[in-house]
Coordinates of C-alpha atoms in Angstrom, one line a residue:
X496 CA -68.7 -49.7 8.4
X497 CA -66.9 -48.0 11.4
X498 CA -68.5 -44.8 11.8
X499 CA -67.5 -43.7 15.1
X500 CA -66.7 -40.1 15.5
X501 CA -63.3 -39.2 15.2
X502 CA -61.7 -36.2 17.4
X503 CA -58.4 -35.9 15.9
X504 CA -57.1 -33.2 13.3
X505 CA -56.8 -35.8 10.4
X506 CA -59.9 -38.5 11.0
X507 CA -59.9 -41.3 8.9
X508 CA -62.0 -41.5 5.9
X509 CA -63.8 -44.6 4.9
X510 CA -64.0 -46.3 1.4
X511 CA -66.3 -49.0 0.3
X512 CA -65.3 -52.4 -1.3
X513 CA -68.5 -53.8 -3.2
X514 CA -70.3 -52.8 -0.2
X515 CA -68.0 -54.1 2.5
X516 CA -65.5 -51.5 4.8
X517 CA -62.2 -50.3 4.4
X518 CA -60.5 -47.8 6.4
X519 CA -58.6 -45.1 4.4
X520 CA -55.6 -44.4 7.6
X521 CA -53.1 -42.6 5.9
X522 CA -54.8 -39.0 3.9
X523 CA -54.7 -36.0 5.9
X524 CA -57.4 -33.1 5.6
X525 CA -54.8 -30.0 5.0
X526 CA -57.4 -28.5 2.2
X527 CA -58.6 -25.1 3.5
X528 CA -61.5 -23.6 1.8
X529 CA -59.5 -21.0 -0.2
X530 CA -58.0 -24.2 -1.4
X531 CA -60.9 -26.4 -2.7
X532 CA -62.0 -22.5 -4.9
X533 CA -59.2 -22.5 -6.7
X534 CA -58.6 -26.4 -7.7
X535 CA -62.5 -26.3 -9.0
X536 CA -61.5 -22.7 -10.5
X537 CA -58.3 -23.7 -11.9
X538 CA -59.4 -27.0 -13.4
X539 CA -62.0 -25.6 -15.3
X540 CA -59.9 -22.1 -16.5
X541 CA -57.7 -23.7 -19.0
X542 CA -56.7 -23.7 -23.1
X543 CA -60.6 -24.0 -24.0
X544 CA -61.2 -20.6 -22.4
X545 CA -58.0 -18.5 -23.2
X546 CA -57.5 -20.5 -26.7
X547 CA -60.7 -22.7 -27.9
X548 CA -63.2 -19.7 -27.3
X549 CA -62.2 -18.1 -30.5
X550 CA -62.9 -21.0 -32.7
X551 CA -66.5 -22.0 -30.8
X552 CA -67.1 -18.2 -32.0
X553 CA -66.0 -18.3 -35.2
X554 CA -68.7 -21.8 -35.5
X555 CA -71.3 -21.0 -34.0
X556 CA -71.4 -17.3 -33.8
X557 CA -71.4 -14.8 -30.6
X558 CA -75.3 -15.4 -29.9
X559 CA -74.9 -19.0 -30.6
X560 CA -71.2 -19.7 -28.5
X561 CA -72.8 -17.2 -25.5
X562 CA -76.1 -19.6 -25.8
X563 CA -73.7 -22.8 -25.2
X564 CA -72.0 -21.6 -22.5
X565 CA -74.7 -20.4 -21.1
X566 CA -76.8 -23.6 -21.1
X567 CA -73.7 -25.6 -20.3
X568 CA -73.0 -23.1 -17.5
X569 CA -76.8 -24.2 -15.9
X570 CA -76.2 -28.2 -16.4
X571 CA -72.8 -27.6 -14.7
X572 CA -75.0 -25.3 -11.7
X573 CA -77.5 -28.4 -11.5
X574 CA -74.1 -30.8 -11.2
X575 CA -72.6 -28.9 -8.9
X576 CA -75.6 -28.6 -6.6
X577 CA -75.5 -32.7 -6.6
X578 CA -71.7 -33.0 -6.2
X579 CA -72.4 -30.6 -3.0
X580 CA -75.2 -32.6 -1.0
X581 CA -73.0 -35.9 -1.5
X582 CA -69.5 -34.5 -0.8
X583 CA -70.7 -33.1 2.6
X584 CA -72.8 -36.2 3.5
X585 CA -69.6 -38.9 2.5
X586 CA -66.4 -36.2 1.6
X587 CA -64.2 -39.4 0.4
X588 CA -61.1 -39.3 -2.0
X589 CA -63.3 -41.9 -3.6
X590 CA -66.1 -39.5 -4.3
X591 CA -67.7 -40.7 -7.8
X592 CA -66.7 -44.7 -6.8
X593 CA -67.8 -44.6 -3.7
X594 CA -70.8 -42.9 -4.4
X595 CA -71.9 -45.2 -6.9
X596 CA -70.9 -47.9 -5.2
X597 CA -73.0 -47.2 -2.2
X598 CA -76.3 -46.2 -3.9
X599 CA -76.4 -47.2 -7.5
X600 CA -74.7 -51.0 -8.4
X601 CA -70.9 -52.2 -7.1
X602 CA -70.4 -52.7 -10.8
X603 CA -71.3 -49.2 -12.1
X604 CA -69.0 -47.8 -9.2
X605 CA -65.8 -50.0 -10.4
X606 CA -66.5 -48.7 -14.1
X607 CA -66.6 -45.0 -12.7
X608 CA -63.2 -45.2 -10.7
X609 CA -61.6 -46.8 -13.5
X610 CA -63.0 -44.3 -15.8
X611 CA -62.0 -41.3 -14.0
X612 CA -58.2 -42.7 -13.4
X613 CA -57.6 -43.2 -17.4
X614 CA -59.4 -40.3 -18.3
X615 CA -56.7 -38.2 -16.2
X616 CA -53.7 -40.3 -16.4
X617 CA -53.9 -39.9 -20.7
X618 CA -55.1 -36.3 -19.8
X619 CA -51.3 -35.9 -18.2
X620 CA -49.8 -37.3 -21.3
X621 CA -51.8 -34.6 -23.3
X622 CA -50.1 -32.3 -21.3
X623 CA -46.9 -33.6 -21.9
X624 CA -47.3 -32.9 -25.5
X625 CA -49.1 -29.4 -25.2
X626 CA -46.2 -28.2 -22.7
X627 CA -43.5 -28.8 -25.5
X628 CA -45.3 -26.7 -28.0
X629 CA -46.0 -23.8 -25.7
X630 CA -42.2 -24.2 -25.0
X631 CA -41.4 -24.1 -28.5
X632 CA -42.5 -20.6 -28.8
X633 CA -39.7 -19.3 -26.5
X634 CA -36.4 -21.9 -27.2
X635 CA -37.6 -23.7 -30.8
X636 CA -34.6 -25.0 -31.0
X637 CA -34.4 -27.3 -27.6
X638 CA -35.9 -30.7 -28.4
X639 CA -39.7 -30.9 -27.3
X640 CA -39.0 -34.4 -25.4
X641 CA -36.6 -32.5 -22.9
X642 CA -39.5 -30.1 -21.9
X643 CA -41.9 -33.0 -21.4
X644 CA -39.2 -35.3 -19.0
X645 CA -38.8 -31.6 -17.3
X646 CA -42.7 -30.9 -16.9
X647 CA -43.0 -34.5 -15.8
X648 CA -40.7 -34.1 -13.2
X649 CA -41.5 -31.2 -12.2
X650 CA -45.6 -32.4 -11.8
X651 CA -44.4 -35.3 -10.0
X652 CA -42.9 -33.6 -7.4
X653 CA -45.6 -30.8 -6.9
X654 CA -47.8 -33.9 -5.7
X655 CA -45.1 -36.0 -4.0
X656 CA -44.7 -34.1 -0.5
X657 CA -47.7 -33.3 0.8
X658 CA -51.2 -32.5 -0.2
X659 CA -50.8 -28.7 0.9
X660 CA -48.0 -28.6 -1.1
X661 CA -50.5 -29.2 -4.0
X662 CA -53.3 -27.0 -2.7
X663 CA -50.2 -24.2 -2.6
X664 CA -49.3 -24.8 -6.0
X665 CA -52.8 -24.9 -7.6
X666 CA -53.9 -22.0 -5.4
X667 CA -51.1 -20.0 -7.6
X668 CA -51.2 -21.7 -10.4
X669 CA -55.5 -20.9 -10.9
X670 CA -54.8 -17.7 -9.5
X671 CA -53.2 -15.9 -12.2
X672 CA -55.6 -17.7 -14.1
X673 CA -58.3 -16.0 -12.9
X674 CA -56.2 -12.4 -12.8
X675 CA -55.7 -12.9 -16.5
X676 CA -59.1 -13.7 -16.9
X677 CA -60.5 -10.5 -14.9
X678 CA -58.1 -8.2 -16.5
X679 CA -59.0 -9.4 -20.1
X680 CA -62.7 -8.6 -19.2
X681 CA -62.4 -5.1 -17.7
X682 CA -60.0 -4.6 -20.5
X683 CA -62.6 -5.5 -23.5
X684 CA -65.0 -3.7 -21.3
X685 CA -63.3 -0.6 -21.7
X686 CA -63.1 -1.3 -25.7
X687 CA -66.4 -1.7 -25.9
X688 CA -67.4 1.6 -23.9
X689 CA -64.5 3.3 -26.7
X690 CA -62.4 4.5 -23.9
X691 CA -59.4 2.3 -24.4
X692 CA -57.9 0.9 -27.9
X693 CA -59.7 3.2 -30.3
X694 CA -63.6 3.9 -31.5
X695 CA -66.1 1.0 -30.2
X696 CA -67.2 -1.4 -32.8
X697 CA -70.6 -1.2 -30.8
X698 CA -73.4 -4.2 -31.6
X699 CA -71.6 -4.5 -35.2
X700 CA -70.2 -7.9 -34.8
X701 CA -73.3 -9.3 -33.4
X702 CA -75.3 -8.2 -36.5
X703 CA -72.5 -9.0 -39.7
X704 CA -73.4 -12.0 -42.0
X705 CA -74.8 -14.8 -40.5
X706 CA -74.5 -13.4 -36.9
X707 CA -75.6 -13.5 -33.8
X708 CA -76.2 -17.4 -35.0
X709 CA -74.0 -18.8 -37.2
X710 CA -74.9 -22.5 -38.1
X711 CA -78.2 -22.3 -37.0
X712 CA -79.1 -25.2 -33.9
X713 CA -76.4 -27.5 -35.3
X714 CA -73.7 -24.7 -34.6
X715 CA -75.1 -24.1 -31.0
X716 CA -75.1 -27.6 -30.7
X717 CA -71.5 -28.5 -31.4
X718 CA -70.3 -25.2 -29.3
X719 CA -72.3 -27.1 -26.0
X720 CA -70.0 -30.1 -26.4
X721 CA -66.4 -28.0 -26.7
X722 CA -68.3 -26.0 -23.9
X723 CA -68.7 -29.5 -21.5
X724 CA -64.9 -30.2 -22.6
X725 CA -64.0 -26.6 -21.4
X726 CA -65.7 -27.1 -18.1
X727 CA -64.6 -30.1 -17.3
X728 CA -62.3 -30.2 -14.1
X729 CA -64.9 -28.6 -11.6
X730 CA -65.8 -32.4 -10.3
X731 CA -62.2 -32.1 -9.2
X732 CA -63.8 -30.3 -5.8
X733 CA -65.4 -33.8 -5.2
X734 CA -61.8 -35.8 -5.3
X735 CA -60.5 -32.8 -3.4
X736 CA -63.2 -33.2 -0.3
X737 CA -62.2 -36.7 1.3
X738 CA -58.5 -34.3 2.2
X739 CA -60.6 -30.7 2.9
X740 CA -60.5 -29.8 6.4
X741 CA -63.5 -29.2 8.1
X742 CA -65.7 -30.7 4.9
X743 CA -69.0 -30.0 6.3
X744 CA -68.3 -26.1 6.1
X745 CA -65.7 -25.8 3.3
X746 CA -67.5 -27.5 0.8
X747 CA -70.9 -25.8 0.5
X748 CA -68.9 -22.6 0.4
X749 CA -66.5 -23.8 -2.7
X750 CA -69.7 -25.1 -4.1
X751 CA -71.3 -21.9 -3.6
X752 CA -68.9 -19.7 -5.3
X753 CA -67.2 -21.6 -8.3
X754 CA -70.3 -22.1 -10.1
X755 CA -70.9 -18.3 -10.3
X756 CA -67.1 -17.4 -10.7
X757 CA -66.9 -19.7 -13.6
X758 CA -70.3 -18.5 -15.0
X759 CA -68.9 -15.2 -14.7
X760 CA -65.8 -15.8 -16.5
X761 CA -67.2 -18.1 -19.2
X762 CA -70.1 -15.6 -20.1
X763 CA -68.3 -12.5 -20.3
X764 CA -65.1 -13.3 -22.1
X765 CA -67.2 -15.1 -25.0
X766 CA -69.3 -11.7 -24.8
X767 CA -66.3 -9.8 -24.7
X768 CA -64.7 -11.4 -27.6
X769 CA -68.4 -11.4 -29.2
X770 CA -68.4 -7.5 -29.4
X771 CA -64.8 -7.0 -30.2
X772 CA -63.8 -9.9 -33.0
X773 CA -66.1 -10.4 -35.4
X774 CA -66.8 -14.6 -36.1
X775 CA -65.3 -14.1 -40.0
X776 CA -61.9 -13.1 -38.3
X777 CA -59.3 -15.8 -40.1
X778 CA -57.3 -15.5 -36.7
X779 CA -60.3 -17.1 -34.5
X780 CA -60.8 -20.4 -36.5
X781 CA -56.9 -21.2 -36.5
X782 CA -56.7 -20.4 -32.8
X783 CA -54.7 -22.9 -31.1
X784 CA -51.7 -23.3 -28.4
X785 CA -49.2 -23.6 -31.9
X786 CA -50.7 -19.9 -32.6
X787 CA -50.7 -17.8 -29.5
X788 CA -50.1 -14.5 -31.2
X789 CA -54.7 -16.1 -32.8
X790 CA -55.7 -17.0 -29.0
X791 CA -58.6 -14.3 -28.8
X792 CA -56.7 -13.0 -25.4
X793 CA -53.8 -11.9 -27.3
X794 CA -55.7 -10.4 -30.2
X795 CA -57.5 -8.2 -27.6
X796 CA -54.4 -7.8 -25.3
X797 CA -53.0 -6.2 -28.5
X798 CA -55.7 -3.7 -29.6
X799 CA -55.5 -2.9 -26.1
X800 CA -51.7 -1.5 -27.3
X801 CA -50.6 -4.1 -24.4
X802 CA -46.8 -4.8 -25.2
X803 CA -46.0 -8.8 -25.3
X804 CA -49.5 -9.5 -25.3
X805 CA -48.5 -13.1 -27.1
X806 CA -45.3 -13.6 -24.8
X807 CA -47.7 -12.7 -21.6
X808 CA -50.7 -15.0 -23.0
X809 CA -48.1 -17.8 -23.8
X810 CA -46.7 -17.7 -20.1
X811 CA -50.5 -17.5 -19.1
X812 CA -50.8 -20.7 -21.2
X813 CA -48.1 -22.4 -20.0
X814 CA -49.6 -21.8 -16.3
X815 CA -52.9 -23.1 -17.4
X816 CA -51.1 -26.3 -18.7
X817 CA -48.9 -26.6 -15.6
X818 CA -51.8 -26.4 -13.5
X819 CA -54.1 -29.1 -15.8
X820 CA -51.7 -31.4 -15.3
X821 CA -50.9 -31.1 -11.2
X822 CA -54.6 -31.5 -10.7
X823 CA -55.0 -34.3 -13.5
X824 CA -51.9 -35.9 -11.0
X825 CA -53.5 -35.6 -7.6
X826 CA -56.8 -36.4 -9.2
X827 CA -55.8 -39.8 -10.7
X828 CA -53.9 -40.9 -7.8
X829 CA -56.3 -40.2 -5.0
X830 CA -59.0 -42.4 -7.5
X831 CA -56.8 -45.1 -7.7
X832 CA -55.6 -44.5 -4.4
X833 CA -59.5 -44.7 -3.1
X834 CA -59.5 -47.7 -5.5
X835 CA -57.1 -49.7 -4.1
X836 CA -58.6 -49.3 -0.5
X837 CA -61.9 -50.5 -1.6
X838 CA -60.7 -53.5 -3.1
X839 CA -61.0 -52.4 -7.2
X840 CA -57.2 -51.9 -7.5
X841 CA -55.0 -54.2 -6.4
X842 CA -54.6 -53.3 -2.5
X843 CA -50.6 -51.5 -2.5
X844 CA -51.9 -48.7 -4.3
X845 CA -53.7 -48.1 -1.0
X846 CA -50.4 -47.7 1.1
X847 CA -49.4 -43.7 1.9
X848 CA -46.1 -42.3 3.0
X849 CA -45.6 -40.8 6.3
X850 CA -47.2 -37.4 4.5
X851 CA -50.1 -38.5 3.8
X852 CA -49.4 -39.1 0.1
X853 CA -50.2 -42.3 -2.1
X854 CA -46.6 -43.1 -3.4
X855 CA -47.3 -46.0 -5.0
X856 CA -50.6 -44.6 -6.9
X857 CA -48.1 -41.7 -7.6
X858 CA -45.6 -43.2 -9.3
X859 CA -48.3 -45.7 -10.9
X860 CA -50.2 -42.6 -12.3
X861 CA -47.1 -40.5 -13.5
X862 CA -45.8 -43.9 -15.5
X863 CA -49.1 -44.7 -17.4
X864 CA -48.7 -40.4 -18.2
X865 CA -45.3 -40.8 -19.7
X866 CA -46.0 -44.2 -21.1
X867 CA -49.1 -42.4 -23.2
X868 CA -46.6 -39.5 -24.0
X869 CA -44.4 -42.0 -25.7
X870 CA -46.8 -43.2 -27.9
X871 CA -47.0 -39.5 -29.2
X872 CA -43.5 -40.0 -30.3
X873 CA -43.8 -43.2 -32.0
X874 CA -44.3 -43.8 -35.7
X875 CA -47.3 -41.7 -36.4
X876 CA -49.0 -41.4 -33.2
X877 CA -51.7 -43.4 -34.0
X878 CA -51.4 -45.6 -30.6
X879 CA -51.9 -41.9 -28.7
X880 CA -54.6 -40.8 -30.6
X881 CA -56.5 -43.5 -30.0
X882 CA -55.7 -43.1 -26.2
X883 CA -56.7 -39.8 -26.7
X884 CA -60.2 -41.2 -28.1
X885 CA -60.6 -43.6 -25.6
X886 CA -60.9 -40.9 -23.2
X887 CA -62.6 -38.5 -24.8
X888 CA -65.9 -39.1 -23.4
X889 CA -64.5 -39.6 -19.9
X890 CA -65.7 -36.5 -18.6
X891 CA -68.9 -36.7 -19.5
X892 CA -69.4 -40.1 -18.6
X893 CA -68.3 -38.8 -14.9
X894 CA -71.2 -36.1 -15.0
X895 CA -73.5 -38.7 -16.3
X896 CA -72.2 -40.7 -12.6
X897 CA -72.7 -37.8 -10.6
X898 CA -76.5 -36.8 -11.9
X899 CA -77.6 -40.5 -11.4
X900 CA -75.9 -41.2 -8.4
X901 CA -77.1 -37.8 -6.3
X902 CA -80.8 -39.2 -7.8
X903 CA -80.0 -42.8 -6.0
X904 CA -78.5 -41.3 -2.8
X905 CA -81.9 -39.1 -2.7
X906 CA -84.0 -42.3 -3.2
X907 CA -82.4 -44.5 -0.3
X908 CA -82.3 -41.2 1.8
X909 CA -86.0 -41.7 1.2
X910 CA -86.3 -45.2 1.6
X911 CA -84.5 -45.2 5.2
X912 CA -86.9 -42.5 6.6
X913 CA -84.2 -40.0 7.0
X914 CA -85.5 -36.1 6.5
X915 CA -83.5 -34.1 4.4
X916 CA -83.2 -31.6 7.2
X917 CA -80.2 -33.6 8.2
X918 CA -78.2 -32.7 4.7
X919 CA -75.7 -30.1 5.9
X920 CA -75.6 -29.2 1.9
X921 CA -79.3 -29.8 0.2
X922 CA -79.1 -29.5 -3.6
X923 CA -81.8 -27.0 -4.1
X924 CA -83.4 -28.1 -7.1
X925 CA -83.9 -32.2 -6.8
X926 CA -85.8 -34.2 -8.3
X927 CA -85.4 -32.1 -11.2
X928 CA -81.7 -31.2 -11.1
X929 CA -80.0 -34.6 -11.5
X930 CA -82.7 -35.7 -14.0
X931 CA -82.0 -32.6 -16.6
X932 CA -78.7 -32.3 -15.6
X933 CA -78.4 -36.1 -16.9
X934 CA -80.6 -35.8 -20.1
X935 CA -78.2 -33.0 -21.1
X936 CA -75.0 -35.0 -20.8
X937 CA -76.8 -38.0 -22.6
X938 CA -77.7 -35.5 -25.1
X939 CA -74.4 -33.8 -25.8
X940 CA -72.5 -37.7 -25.1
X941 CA -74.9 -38.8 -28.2
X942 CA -74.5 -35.6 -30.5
X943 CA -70.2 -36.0 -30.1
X944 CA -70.6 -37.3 -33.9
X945 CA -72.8 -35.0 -35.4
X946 CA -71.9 -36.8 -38.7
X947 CA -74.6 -39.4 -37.7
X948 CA -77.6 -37.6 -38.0
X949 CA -76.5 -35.9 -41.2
X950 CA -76.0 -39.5 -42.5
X951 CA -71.8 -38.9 -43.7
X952 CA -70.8 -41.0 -40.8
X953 CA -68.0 -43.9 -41.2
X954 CA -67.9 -46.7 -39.2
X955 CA -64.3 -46.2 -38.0
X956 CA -65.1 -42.3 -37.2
X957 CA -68.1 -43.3 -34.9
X958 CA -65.7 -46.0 -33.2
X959 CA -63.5 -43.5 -32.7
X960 CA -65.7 -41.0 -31.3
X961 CA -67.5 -43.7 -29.1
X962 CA -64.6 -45.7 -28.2
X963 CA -64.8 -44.2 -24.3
X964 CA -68.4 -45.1 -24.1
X965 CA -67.7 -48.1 -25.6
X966 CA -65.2 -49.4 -23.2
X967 CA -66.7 -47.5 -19.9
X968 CA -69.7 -50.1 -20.9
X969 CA -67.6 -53.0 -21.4
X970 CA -65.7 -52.4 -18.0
X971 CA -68.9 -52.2 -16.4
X972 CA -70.7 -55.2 -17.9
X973 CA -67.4 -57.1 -17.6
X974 CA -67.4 -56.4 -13.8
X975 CA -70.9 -57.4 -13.2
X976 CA -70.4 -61.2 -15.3
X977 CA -67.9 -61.8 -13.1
X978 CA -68.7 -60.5 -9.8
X979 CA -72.6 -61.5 -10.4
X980 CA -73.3 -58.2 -8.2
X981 CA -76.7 -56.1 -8.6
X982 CA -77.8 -52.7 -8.6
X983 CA -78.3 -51.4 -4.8
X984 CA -81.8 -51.4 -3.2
X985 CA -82.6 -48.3 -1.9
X986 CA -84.0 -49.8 1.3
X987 CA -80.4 -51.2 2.4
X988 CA -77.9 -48.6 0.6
X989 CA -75.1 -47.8 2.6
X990 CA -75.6 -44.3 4.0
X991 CA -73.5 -44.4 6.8
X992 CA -71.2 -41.0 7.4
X993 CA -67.4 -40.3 7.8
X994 CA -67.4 -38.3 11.1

């Protein structure tokens, strides 16, 4: 691999094809760090914090859905630390398929990439559907397909200029996110003290019925795999690195701050909530983007004495959708893109515009999205839900990739004498970090049907749970039949660097 050092603005970054070079000419590093904050903010602030937080409460309980979060909160710490180190040693649009290309089997690598570009391409077409709903609330009377073609459109060409033109958008988009998000906390934080919305319910809803725990270690344990879904979208910061300017600096500083701003976030709205709702409210279970006025935001917004507290939270809503769906986008077509450079993806999808941008993975990615939206519209939807299924475990399956590569990388690092002085990002906490960072996303991947262990499990429900899993393992198995490729030796990994 060509790893001269480069001197102009926009160097170009390398990709990996089953171990041989490629040359990635045409993406430009226009990501400042402001930038790379938001998108891992922003992708991980969506409809499972402002909507789905009410039901993991009314499961699990306060103590039980803060006890979730909290342990998810520490895997996603440990994944973030590993994301880090390898994002500033190789920053490449490539990230999880290059990495595990390099240092863990060509084969696993190929199953990753594809992984990651279904998982956001059908992730679009959920979007698609969710945007018409939230719609809905305002003009119920305009056909829901009109919303979705105009949302499409609109998506498309956020990401089809340049990449600061996305970085703007999300920037925005994740900010008033993370406004909401801080004003709902100081908000409930005044409620709790009784100096706004009436008396304070004090500790009450912590002790009534079955609380703090509701559900006892089962309960916890299904509120830890809506919590993984609700994080998901911080490995975004990896995809976003191989176009961040300056990636040796920008990086460990994103990496730095989001995992404690999401933390923060996470934590103190389920606490908030925890203090003011109590987990028998009716309005938390039924929570949902068809039910704004139930979202625990708008419940609080209201007792507040907020006017429009379910037309602000629906606009809040619609933001968080808007900005899923940019980011799924420009995530699923720089994979691809990264794809088609190293030879995984047939090679056009490697060709940019004069802006930098990856038309042809573009349009690719947008027409698998409205493809899968279609299916929602088609006899009973069965086609999409299975879609839906298939990339269900996606996510995970991606952390999984991340923990086990960032424990290869570390071996050959090893292997090849190199000191880890020379990290400009060392994840603080390895060997341990990647190991029980992986165990826990093993764990949570197994427990998705918790049907299994109580022994009321049907055969199609555990397909259609497992179906991701399924197919991530047949891609990769599939790959490595034909291609006859083996896992990398840590003594010859590639660990040469973009300069």
């Amino acid at each position: 691999m060509d790893t001269h050092a480069n001197t102009s603005p926009n160097p170009p970054m390398s990709g990996v094809a089953n171990g041989d070079a490629g040359e990635e000419q045409g993406l430009k590093r226009s990501l400042g760090a402001r930038h790379l904050n938001m998108i891992a903010i922003g992708g991980a602030i969506g409809t499972g914090l402002l909507v789905a937080s009410g039901g993991s409460i009314s499961q699990a309980g306060p103590g039980g859905a803060l006890a979730a979060y909290a342990a998810i909160g520490v895997m996603v710490y440990l994944l973030m630390q590993s994301l880090g180190e390898m994002s500033t040693w190789l920053p490449a649009s490539g990230s999880f398929e290059t990495w595990a290309t390099r240092w863990v089997s060509p084969s696993f690598g190929f199953a990753m990439g594809w992984n990651y570009w279904f998982n956001w391409a059908i992730t679009l077409a959920a979007e698609l559907v969710a945007v018409s709903v939230v719609m809905r609330y305002w003009f119920p009377d305009i056909p829901a397909i009109i919303w979705s073609a105009l949302f499409l459109t609109l998506l498309f060409l956020m990401n089809a200029f340049t990449v600061r033109g996305f970085g703007e958008s999300e920037f925005w988009f994740a900010l008033i996110k993370v406004v909401t998000v801080v004003v709902f906390l100081g908000i409930g934080l005044l409620m709790i003290l009784g100096i706004l919305g009436g008396s304070s319910p004090g500790v009450s809803n912590w002790v009534t019925g079955e609380a703090p725990f509701v559900n006892g270690f089962l309960g916890t344990f299904s509120i830890m795999m809506i919590a993984g879904f609700s994080f998901q979208g911080t490995e975004l910061l990896a995809v976003a690195a191989g176009e961040a300017a300056n990636p040796d600096v920008t990086i460990p500083k994103a990496v730095r701050s989001v995992f404690f701003r999401i933390t923060l976030f996470y934590i103190g709205a389920i606490a908030v909530i925890g203090f003011l709702l109590p987990y028998t409210d009716p309005n938390l279970l039924s929570a949902d983007i068809e039910q704004v006025a139930t979202s625990p935001f708008t419940l609080i917004f209201e007792r507040a004495g907020i006017l429009g507290a379910a037309t602000l939270m629906n606009a809040v809503i619609l933001t968080a959708i808007l900005s899923a769906g940019s980011s799924g986008m420009y995530a699923s077509s720089r994979m691809l893109y990264a794809m088609g450079v190293s030879g995984k993806a047939p090679k056009f999808f490697a060709k940019v515009d004069r802006r930098g941008v990856p038309m042809p993975a573009l349009l690719a990615t947008t027409a698998v999205g409205a493809f899968a939206f279609i299916t929602s519209l088609i006899g009973d939807g069965a086609a999409y839900i299975w879609l839906i299924n298939v990339s269900g475990l996606a996510g995970f399956i991606v952390w999984a990739g991340i923990a086990w590569s960032h424990y290869r990388f570390r071996k050959a690092f090893k292997a090849q004498g190199h000191a880890v002085s020379e990290l400009p990002f060392r994840s603080k906490l390895y060997p341990a970090g990647p190991i029980v960072a992986l165990l826990m996303v093993l764990a949570i991947i197994a427990g998705q049907n918790l049907e299994i262990f109580t022994g009321n499990a049907t055969f199609l429900g555990v397909l259609s749970t497992y179906i991701g899993g399924i197919a991530f393992l047949a891609i990769w198995a599939g790959h490595k039949l034909v291609t006859k490729t083996k896992g990398v030796d840590p003594a010859t990994a590639d660990l040469s660097r973009i300069e």
